[in-house]
Amino acid sequence: QLQLQESGSRLVKPSQTLSLTCDVSGGSISSGGYSWTWIRQSPGKGLEWIGYIYNGGITDYNPSLKSRVTISMDRSKNQFSLELTSVTGADTAVYYCARAGDYIYFEYWGQGTLVTISS
Amino acid sequence: EIVMTQSPATLSVSPGERVTLSCRASQSVSRNLAWYQQKPGQAPRLLIYGASTRATGIPARFSGSGSGTEFTLTISSLQSEDFAVYYCQEYNNWPRPVFTFGPGTTVDIK
């Protein structure tokens, strides 16, 4: 059974960079045909797709976040990561990692991690 | 960007009742529509994809229908564990990859 687990900084100061990692177990991120995804959920904006990485390194990002987002993967550690720069209070949210297939719906999710942007 | 809307925002229901939730897309998404269930403190759980295909392990009381811009999730006989928030999500990937979720419908106890 595939499992995903988010980790990283839970409190980030405004204007700094949010960094999260998703550890994948029960399957390999090197397996073809999957999109390794970050999604966030805040009271104000609901569920928001941030972006994904697939085919070993191709990325697509939500245009609303594209200038600030980088998603990368580390095959040796079987994990993928999110960096979001120049954060503000609007970036406070629960961040989820998830997996999609060729069609981008999300069957596997991490438990989510709350990241708070505050000085 | 495709905008997803859901109605009603909240639905108060008694156990055993039939429940129908609606999801509308601002433009056609064909049948590229998924439904999720979320309980407090948990990640969303995939219920339906392809507008009408149940995900692995999802009980038969959950069914989806629709295509284009109008979609419905039906719970034939609501169980106590079904009180939750339900979200729809389009994955049409057109005109560009932005995968949007609806705002959700809360199903609570009457």
Coordinates of N, CA, C and O in Angstrom, one line a residue, chain B:
Chain B
E1 N -9.1 29.7 -16.5 CA -9.2 28.7 -15.5 C -10.7 28.3 -15.3 O -11.6 29.2 -15.3
I2 N -10.9 27.0 -15.1 CA -12.2 26.5 -14.9 C -12.6 26.8 -13.5 O -11.9 26.5 -12.6
V3 N -13.8 27.3 -13.3 CA -14.4 27.5 -11.9 C -15.4 26.4 -11.6 O -16.3 26.2 -12.4
M4 N -15.2 25.8 -10.5 CA -16.1 24.7 -10.0 C -17.0 25.3 -8.9 O -16.6 26.0 -8.0
T5 N -18.3 25.1 -9.0 CA -19.3 25.4 -7.9 C -20.0 24.2 -7.5 O -20.2 23.2 -8.2
Q6 N -20.4 24.2 -6.2 CA -21.1 23.1 -5.6 C -22.3 23.6 -4.9 O -22.3 24.7 -4.3
S7 N -23.4 22.8 -4.9 CA -24.6 23.1 -4.2 C -25.2 21.9 -3.6 O -25.1 20.8 -4.2
P8 N -25.9 22.0 -2.5 CA -25.9 23.2 -1.6 C -24.6 23.3 -0.9 O -23.7 22.4 -0.9
A9 N -24.4 24.4 -0.2 CA -23.2 24.6 0.7 C -23.2 23.6 1.9 O -22.2 23.0 2.2
T10 N -24.4 23.5 2.4 CA -24.6 22.6 3.6 C -25.9 21.9 3.4 O -26.9 22.4 2.9
L11 N -25.9 20.6 3.8 CA -27.1 19.8 3.7 C -27.2 19.0 5.0 O -26.3 18.3 5.4
S12 N -28.4 19.2 5.6 CA -28.7 18.5 6.9 C -29.6 17.3 6.6 O -30.7 17.5 6.1
V13 N -29.1 16.2 7.0 CA -29.7 14.9 6.6 C -29.8 13.9 7.7 O -29.0 14.0 8.6
S14 N -30.8 13.1 7.7 CA -31.0 12.0 8.7 C -30.4 10.7 8.1 O -30.4 10.5 6.9
P15 N -29.8 9.9 9.0 CA -29.3 8.6 8.5 C -30.3 7.8 7.8 O -31.5 7.8 8.2
G16 N -29.9 7.2 6.7 CA -30.9 6.4 5.9 C -31.5 7.1 4.7 O -32.0 6.5 3.8
E17 N -31.3 8.5 4.8 CA -31.9 9.3 3.7 C -31.0 9.2 2.4 O -29.8 8.9 2.5
R18 N -31.6 9.5 1.3 CA -30.9 9.6 0.0 C -30.4 11.0 -0.1 O -31.1 12.0 0.2
V19 N -29.2 11.1 -0.5 CA -28.5 12.4 -0.6 C -28.0 12.7 -2.1 O -27.4 11.8 -2.7
T20 N -28.3 13.9 -2.6 CA -27.8 14.2 -3.9 C -27.1 15.6 -3.8 O -27.6 16.6 -3.4
L21 N -25.8 15.5 -4.2 CA -25.0 16.7 -4.2 C -24.7 17.1 -5.7 O -24.5 16.2 -6.5
S22 N -24.6 18.4 -5.9 CA -24.4 18.9 -7.3 C -23.0 19.6 -7.4 O -22.6 20.3 -6.5
C23 N -22.5 19.5 -8.6 CA -21.2 20.1 -8.9 C -21.4 20.7 -10.4 O -21.8 19.9 -11.2
R24 N -20.9 21.9 -10.6 CA -21.0 22.5 -11.9 C -19.7 23.1 -12.3 O -19.0 23.7 -11.5
A25 N -19.3 22.9 -13.5 CA -18.1 23.5 -14.1 C -18.4 24.7 -15.0 O -19.5 24.6 -15.7
S26 N -17.6 25.7 -15.0 CA -17.8 26.9 -15.8 C -17.7 26.6 -17.3 O -18.1 27.4 -18.1
Q27 N -17.0 25.5 -17.6 CA -17.0 25.1 -19.0 C -16.8 23.6 -19.0 O -16.6 23.0 -18.0
S28 N -17.1 23.0 -20.2 CA -17.1 21.5 -20.2 C -15.8 20.9 -19.8 O -14.7 21.3 -20.2
V29 N -15.9 19.9 -19.0 CA -14.7 19.1 -18.5 C -14.9 17.7 -19.0 O -14.3 16.7 -18.5
S30 N -15.8 17.5 -20.0 CA -16.1 16.1 -20.4 C -16.6 15.2 -19.2 O -17.5 15.6 -18.5
R31 N -15.9 14.1 -19.0 CA -16.2 13.3 -17.8 C -15.0 13.3 -16.9 O -14.9 12.4 -16.0
N32 N -14.1 14.3 -17.0 CA -12.9 14.4 -16.2 C -13.2 15.1 -14.9 O -12.8 16.2 -14.5
L33 N -14.0 14.3 -14.0 CA -14.5 14.9 -12.8 C -14.3 13.8 -11.7 O -14.7 12.6 -11.9
A34 N -13.8 14.2 -10.6 CA -13.6 13.3 -9.4 C -14.4 13.9 -8.2 O -14.6 15.1 -8.1
W35 N -14.8 13.0 -7.3 CA -15.4 13.4 -6.0 C -14.5 12.9 -4.9 O -14.0 11.8 -4.9
Y36 N -14.5 13.7 -3.8 CA -13.7 13.3 -2.6 C -14.6 13.5 -1.4 O -15.5 14.4 -1.4
Q37 N -14.3 12.8 -0.4 CA -14.9 12.9 1.0 C -13.8 13.3 1.9 O -12.7 12.7 1.9
Q38 N -14.1 14.3 2.8 CA -13.1 14.7 3.8 C -13.8 14.8 5.1 O -14.8 15.5 5.3
K39 N -13.1 14.2 6.1 CA -13.6 14.3 7.5 C -12.6 15.1 8.3 O -11.4 15.3 7.8
P40 N -13.0 15.7 9.4 CA -12.1 16.6 10.1 C -10.8 16.0 10.5 O -10.7 14.8 10.9
G41 N -9.7 16.7 10.2 CA -8.4 16.3 10.5 C -7.8 15.2 9.6 O -6.7 14.7 9.9
Q42 N -8.5 14.9 8.5 CA -8.1 13.9 7.6 C -7.9 14.5 6.2 O -8.4 15.5 5.9
A43 N -7.1 13.8 5.4 CA -6.9 14.2 4.0 C -8.2 13.8 3.3 O -8.9 12.9 3.7
P44 N -8.4 14.4 2.1 CA -9.6 14.0 1.3 C -9.3 12.5 0.8 O -8.2 12.1 0.7
R45 N -10.5 11.9 0.6 CA -10.5 10.5 0.2 C -11.2 10.4 -1.1 O -12.3 10.9 -1.3
L46 N -10.5 9.8 -2.1 CA -11.1 9.7 -3.5 C -12.3 8.7 -3.4 O -12.2 7.6 -3.0
L47 N -13.5 9.2 -3.9 CA -14.7 8.4 -4.0 C -14.9 7.9 -5.4 O -15.2 6.8 -5.7
I48 N -14.9 8.9 -6.3 CA -15.4 8.7 -7.7 C -14.4 9.4 -8.7 O -13.9 10.5 -8.4
Y49 N -14.1 8.7 -9.8 CA -13.3 9.4 -10.8 C -14.0 9.1 -12.2 O -14.9 8.2 -12.2
G50 N -13.6 9.8 -13.2 CA -14.3 9.6 -14.5 C -15.8 9.9 -14.4 O -16.6 9.3 -15.1
A51 N -16.2 10.7 -13.5 CA -17.6 11.1 -13.2 C -18.4 10.0 -12.6 O -19.4 10.4 -11.9
S52 N -18.1 8.8 -12.8 CA -19.0 7.7 -12.4 C -18.4 6.4 -11.9 O -19.1 5.5 -11.5
T53 N -17.0 6.3 -11.9 CA -16.3 5.1 -11.5 C -15.9 5.2 -10.1 O -15.2 6.1 -9.7
R54 N -16.4 4.2 -9.3 CA -16.0 4.2 -7.9 C -14.6 3.8 -7.7 O -14.1 2.9 -8.4
A55 N -13.9 4.5 -6.8 CA -12.5 4.2 -6.5 C -12.5 2.9 -5.7 O -13.5 2.4 -5.2
T56 N -11.3 2.3 -5.6 CA -11.1 1.0 -4.9 C -11.6 1.1 -3.5 O -11.3 2.1 -2.7
G57 N -12.5 0.2 -3.1 CA -13.0 0.1 -1.7 C -14.1 1.0 -1.4 O -14.6 1.0 -0.2
I58 N -14.6 1.7 -2.3 CA -15.8 2.7 -2.1 C -17.1 1.9 -2.1 O -17.3 1.2 -3.1
P59 N -17.9 2.0 -1.1 CA -19.2 1.3 -1.1 C -20.1 1.6 -2.2 O -20.1 2.8 -2.7
A60 N -20.9 0.7 -2.6 CA -21.8 0.9 -3.8 C -22.9 1.9 -3.5 O -23.6 2.4 -4.5
R61 N -23.1 2.4 -2.3 CA -24.1 3.4 -2.0 C -23.7 4.7 -2.6 O -24.5 5.6 -2.7
F62 N -22.4 4.9 -2.9 CA -21.9 6.1 -3.6 C -22.0 5.9 -5.1 O -21.4 5.0 -5.6
S63 N -22.6 6.9 -5.8 CA -22.6 6.8 -7.2 C -22.5 8.2 -7.8 O -22.9 9.2 -7.2
G64 N -21.9 8.3 -9.0 CA -21.7 9.6 -9.6 C -22.3 9.6 -11.0 O -22.3 8.5 -11.7
S65 N -22.7 10.7 -11.5 CA -23.2 10.8 -12.8 C -22.9 12.2 -13.4 O -22.5 13.1 -12.6
G66 N -23.2 12.3 -14.7 CA -23.0 13.6 -15.3 C -21.9 13.7 -16.3 O -21.1 12.7 -16.4
S67 N -21.9 14.7 -17.1 CA -20.8 15.0 -18.1 C -20.9 16.4 -18.5 O -22.0 17.1 -18.3
G68 N -19.9 16.9 -19.1 CA -19.9 18.3 -19.6 C -19.7 19.3 -18.4 O -18.6 19.4 -17.9
T69 N -20.8 19.9 -18.0 CA -20.7 20.9 -17.0 C -21.5 20.6 -15.7 O -21.4 21.3 -14.7
E70 N -22.3 19.5 -15.8 CA -23.2 19.2 -14.6 C -23.0 17.8 -14.1 O -23.0 16.9 -14.9
F71 N -22.7 17.7 -12.8 CA -22.4 16.4 -12.2 C -23.1 16.3 -10.9 O -23.5 17.2 -10.2
T72 N -23.3 15.0 -10.5 CA -24.1 14.7 -9.3 C -23.4 13.5 -8.6 O -22.9 12.6 -9.2
L73 N -23.3 13.7 -7.3 CA -22.9 12.6 -6.4 C -24.1 12.2 -5.6 O -24.7 13.1 -5.0
T74 N -24.4 10.9 -5.6 CA -25.6 10.4 -4.9 C -25.1 9.4 -3.8 O -24.3 8.5 -4.1
I75 N -25.6 9.6 -2.6 CA -25.4 8.6 -1.6 C -26.8 8.0 -1.4 O -27.7 8.7 -0.9
S76 N -27.0 6.7 -1.6 CA -28.3 6.1 -1.7 C -29.0 6.0 -0.3 O -30.2 6.2 -0.2
S77 N -28.2 5.7 0.7 CA -28.7 5.6 2.0 C -27.6 6.0 3.0 O -26.7 5.3 3.2
L78 N -27.7 7.2 3.5 CA -26.6 7.8 4.3 C -26.4 7.1 5.6 O -27.3 6.8 6.3
Q79 N -25.1 6.7 5.7 CA -24.7 6.0 7.0 C -24.0 7.1 7.9 O -23.6 8.1 7.4
S80 N -23.8 6.7 9.1 CA -23.3 7.6 10.1 C -21.9 8.1 9.7 O -21.5 9.2 10.0
E81 N -21.1 7.2 9.1 CA -19.7 7.5 8.7 C -19.7 8.4 7.5 O -18.6 8.8 7.1
D82 N -20.8 8.7 6.9 CA -20.8 9.5 5.7 C -21.0 11.0 6.0 O -20.9 11.8 5.0
F83 N -21.1 11.4 7.2 CA -21.2 12.8 7.5 C -19.8 13.4 7.4 O -18.9 13.0 8.1
A84 N -19.7 14.3 6.4 CA -18.4 14.8 6.0 C -18.5 16.0 5.0 O -19.7 16.4 4.8
V85 N -17.4 16.5 4.5 CA -17.5 17.5 3.4 C -17.1 16.7 2.1 O -16.2 15.9 2.1
Y86 N -17.8 17.1 1.1 CA -17.6 16.4 -0.2 C -17.2 17.5 -1.2 O -17.8 18.6 -1.3
Y87 N -16.1 17.2 -1.9 CA -15.5 18.1 -2.9 C -15.6 17.4 -4.3 O -15.3 16.2 -4.4
C88 N -15.8 18.2 -5.3 CA -15.6 17.8 -6.7 C -14.3 18.4 -7.2 O -13.8 19.5 -6.7
Q89 N -13.7 17.8 -8.2 CA -12.4 18.3 -8.8 C -12.4 18.0 -10.2 O -12.7 16.8 -10.6
E90 N -12.1 19.0 -11.1 CA -12.0 18.7 -12.5 C -10.5 18.4 -12.8 O -9.6 19.0 -12.2
Y91 N -10.3 17.6 -13.8 CA -9.0 17.3 -14.3 C -9.0 17.3 -15.8 O -8.4 16.4 -16.5
N92 N -9.6 18.3 -16.4 CA -9.8 18.3 -17.8 C -8.4 18.7 -18.6 O -8.3 18.3 -19.7
N93 N -7.5 19.4 -17.8 CA -6.2 19.6 -18.4 C -6.3 20.5 -19.6 O -5.4 20.4 -20.5
W94 N -7.3 21.3 -19.8 CA -7.5 22.1 -20.9 C -8.2 23.4 -20.5 O -9.2 23.3 -19.7
P95 N -7.8 24.6 -20.9 CA -6.8 24.8 -21.9 C -5.4 24.7 -21.4 O -4.4 24.7 -22.2
R96 N -5.2 24.6 -20.1 CA -3.9 24.3 -19.6 C -4.0 23.6 -18.2 O -5.1 23.6 -17.6
P97 N -2.9 23.0 -17.8 CA -3.1 22.2 -16.5 C -3.2 23.0 -15.3 O -2.3 23.4 -14.7
V98 N -4.5 23.3 -14.9 CA -4.8 23.8 -13.6 C -6.0 23.0 -13.1 O -7.1 23.0 -13.7
F99 N -5.8 22.3 -12.1 CA -6.8 21.3 -11.6 C -7.5 21.9 -10.4 O -6.9 22.1 -9.4
T100 N -8.8 22.2 -10.6 CA -9.5 23.0 -9.6 C -10.5 22.2 -8.9 O -11.2 21.3 -9.4
F101 N -10.7 22.5 -7.6 CA -11.6 21.9 -6.7 C -12.8 22.8 -6.5 O -12.7 24.0 -6.6
G102 N -14.0 22.2 -6.3 CA -15.1 23.0 -5.8 C -15.0 23.4 -4.4 O -14.1 22.9 -3.7
P103 N -15.8 24.3 -3.9 CA -15.7 24.8 -2.5 C -16.2 23.8 -1.5 O -16.0 24.0 -0.3
G104 N -16.9 22.7 -1.9 CA -17.3 21.7 -1.0 C -18.8 21.8 -0.6 O -19.4 22.9 -0.6
T105 N -19.4 20.7 -0.2 CA -20.7 20.6 0.4 C -20.6 19.8 1.7 O -20.0 18.7 1.7
T106 N -21.0 20.5 2.8 CA -21.0 19.8 4.1 C -22.3 19.0 4.3 O -23.4 19.6 4.2
V107 N -22.2 17.8 4.6 CA -23.3 16.9 4.9 C -23.3 16.7 6.4 O -22.4 16.1 7.0
D108 N -24.3 17.3 7.1 CA -24.3 17.1 8.6 C -25.6 16.5 9.0 O -26.5 16.3 8.3
I109 N -25.6 16.2 10.3 CA -26.7 15.5 10.9 C -27.9 16.4 11.2 O -27.7 17.5 11.8
K110 N -29.1 16.0 10.7 CA -30.3 16.8 10.9 C -30.7 16.7 12.3 O -30.7 15.6 12.9

